[in-house]
Coordinates of C-alpha atoms in Angstrom, one line a residue:
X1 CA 106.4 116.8 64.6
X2 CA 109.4 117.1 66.7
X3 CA 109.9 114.5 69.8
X4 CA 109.6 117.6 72.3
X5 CA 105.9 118.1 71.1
X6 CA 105.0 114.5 72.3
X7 CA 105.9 115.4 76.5
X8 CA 102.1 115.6 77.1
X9 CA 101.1 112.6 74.9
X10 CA 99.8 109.3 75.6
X11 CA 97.7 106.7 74.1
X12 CA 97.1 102.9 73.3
X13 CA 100.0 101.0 71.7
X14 CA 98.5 101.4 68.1
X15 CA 98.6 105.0 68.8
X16 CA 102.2 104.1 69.8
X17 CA 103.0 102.3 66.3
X18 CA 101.4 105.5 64.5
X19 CA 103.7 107.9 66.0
X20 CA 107.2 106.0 65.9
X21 CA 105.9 105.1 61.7
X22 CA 105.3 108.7 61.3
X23 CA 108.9 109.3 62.8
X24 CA 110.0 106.5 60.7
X25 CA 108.7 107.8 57.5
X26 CA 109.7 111.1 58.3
X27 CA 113.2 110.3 58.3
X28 CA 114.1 106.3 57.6
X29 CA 117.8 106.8 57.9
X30 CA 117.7 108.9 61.7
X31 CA 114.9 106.8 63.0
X32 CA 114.5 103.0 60.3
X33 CA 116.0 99.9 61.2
X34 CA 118.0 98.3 57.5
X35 CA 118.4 94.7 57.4
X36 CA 122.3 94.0 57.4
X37 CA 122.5 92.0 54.4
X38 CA 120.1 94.0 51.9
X39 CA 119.7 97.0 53.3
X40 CA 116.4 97.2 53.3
X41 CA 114.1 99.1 55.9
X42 CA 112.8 96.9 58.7
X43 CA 109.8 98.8 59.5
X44 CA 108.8 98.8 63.1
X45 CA 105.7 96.7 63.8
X46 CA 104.1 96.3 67.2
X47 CA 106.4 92.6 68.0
X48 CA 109.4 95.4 67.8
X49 CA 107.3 97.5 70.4
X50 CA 106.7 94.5 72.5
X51 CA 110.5 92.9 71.9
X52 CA 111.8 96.4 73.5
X53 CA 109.6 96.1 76.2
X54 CA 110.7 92.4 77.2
X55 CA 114.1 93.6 77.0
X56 CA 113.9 96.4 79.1
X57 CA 114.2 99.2 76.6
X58 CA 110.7 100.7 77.0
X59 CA 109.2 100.5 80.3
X60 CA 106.0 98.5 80.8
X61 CA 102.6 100.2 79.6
X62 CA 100.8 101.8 82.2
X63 CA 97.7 99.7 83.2
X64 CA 94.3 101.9 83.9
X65 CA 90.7 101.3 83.5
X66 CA 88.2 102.7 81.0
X67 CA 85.0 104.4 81.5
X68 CA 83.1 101.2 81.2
X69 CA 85.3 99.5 83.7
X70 CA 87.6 97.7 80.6
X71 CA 91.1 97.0 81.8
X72 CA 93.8 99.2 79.3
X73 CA 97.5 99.8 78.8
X74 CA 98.2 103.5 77.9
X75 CA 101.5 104.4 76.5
X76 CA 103.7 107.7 77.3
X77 CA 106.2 110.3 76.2
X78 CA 108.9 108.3 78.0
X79 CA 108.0 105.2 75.3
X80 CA 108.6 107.7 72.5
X81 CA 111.5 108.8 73.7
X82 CA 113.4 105.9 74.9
X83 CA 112.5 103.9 71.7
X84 CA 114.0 106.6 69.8
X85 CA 117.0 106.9 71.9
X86 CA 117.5 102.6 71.7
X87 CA 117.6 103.9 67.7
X88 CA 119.8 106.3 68.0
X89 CA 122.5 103.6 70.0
X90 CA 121.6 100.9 67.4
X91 CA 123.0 103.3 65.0
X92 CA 125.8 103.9 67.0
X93 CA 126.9 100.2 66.6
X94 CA 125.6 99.2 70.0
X95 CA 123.6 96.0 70.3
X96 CA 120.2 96.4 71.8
X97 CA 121.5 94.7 74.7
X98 CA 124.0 97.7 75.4
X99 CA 121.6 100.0 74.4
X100 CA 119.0 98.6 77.3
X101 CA 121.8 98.2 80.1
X102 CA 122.9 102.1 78.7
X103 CA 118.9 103.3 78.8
X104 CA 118.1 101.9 82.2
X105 CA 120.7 104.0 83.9
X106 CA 119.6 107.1 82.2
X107 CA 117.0 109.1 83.5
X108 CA 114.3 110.8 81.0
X109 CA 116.2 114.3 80.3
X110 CA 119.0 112.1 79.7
X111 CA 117.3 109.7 77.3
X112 CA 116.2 112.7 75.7
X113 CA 119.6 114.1 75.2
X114 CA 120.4 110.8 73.6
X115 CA 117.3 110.9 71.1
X116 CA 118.1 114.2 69.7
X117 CA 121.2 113.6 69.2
X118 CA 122.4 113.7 66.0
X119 CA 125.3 111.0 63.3
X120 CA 127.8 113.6 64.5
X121 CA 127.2 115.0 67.6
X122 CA 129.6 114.0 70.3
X123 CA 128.7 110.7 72.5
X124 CA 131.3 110.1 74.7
X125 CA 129.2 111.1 77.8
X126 CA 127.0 108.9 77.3
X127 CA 129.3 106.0 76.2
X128 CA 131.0 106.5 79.7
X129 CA 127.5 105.1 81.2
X130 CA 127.8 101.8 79.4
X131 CA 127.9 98.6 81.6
X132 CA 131.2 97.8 82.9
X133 CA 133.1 94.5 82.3
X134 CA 131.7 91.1 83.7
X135 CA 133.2 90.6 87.2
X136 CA 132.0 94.1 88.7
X137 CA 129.0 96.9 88.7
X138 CA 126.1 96.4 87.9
X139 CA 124.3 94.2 85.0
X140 CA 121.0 94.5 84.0
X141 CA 121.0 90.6 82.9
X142 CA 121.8 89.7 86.4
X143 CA 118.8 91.3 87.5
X144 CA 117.0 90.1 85.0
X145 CA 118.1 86.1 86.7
X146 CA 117.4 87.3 89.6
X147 CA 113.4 87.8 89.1
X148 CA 113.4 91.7 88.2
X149 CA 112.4 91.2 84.6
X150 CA 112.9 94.7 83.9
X151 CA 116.5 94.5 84.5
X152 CA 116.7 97.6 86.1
X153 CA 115.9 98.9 90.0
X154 CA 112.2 100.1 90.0
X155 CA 110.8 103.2 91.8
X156 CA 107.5 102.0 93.6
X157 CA 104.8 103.8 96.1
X158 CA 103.9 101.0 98.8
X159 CA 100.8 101.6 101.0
X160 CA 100.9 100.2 104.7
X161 CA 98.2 98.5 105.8
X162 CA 98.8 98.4 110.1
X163 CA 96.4 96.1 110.6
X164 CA 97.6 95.7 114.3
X165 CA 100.7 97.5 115.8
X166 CA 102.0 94.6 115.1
X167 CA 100.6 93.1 111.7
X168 CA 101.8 95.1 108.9
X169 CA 101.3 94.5 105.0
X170 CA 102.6 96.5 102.4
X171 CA 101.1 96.9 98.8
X172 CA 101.9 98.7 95.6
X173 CA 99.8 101.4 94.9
X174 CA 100.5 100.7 91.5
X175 CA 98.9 97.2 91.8
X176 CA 96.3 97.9 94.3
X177 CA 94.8 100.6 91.3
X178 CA 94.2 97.4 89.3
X179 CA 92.4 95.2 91.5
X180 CA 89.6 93.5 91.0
X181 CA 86.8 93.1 93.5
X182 CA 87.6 89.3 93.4
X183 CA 90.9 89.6 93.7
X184 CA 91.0 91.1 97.2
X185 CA 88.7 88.1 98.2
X186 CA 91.9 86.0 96.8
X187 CA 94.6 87.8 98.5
X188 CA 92.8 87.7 101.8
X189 CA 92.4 83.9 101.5
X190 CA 95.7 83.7 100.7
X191 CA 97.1 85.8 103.7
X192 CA 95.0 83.5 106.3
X193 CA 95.9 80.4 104.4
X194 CA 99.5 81.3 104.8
X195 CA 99.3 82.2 108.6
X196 CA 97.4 79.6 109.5
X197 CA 100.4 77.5 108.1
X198 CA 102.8 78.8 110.1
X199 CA 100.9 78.6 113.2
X200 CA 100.5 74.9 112.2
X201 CA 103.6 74.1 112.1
X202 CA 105.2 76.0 115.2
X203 CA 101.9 74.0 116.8
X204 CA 103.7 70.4 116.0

């Protein structure tokens, strides 16, 4: 199976594992890991899977619920790919530092380009995206101090709630999808918790 076959996949994280292990058995040398001192094959294991995504490398799962109301995380193509492509860099000699800052400024055609590429294709296009020296552009490690834990700008779809034409709250649509009935009890206590607090303290 090539990586191109995978665009309309998607599945649970062990379905995840299967396929990157299939890739990995396929061909260890394009797509293994080798320890630096023995050379042995590191096989990928679902801690690697989970490393990537607290580095940035792979995006975070998509969250959806099952028939029976069972909260799940589904993986993607984009997952595939952009684990494959972190490979392909590692190979490269890039840390998996460079290789996340280089991956989050890459969209998916262009992660793709860098997953199928091969030991002796040319990479200078790509290696012209890498992050620039400390003291200017942009740093995904930065971002990552500053509370985006991704390390990389995020699209998101917010829904506006005009409750008056003057009371507005905004919500991802992303987040509001996984809401539990309780939980909009909570975030309604919360809201008139927190106005009542201000109005408190104007009041003194």
């Amino acid at each position: 199976m090539e990586l191109i076959d995978l665009k309309q996949w998607s599945g649970t994280r062990l379905d995840l594992l299967s396929i990157l292990q299939g890739f990995e058995d396929k061909a260890p040398k394009r797509y293994g890991l080798f320890s630096k001192t023995g050379g042995k094959l590191l096989p990928v294991k679902e801690r690697r899977i989970q490393q990537f995504i607290d580095m940035g490398i792979l995006p975070k799962p998509n969250s959806f619920r099952s028939v029976s109301g069972e909260k799940k995380h589904g993986y993607d193509f984009e997952h595939v790919a952009r684990y494959i492509a972190a490979i392909t860099l590692r190979k490269r000699k890039y840390t998996l530092e460079q290789a996340g800052d280089l991956l989050m400024k890459m969209d998916i055609s262009e992660v793709i380009d860098v997953a199928s590429t091969s030991e002796n294709d040319d990479f200078s296009r790509f290696s012209k995206k890498l992050p620039v020296a400390e003291g200017g552009g942009f740093n995904s490690h930065d971002l990552r101090r500053l509370g985006r834990d991704e390390g990389r700008a995020l699209k998101s779809e917010q829904i506006l709630l005009a409750i008056t034409p003057w009371c507005h709250v905004y919500v991802s649509k992303r987040r509001l999808e996984e809401l539990e009935p309780g939980d909009i009890s909570v975030l309604c206590g919360a809201f008139e918790d927190g106005l009542r607090s201000i109005i408190k303290s104007w009041s003194k």
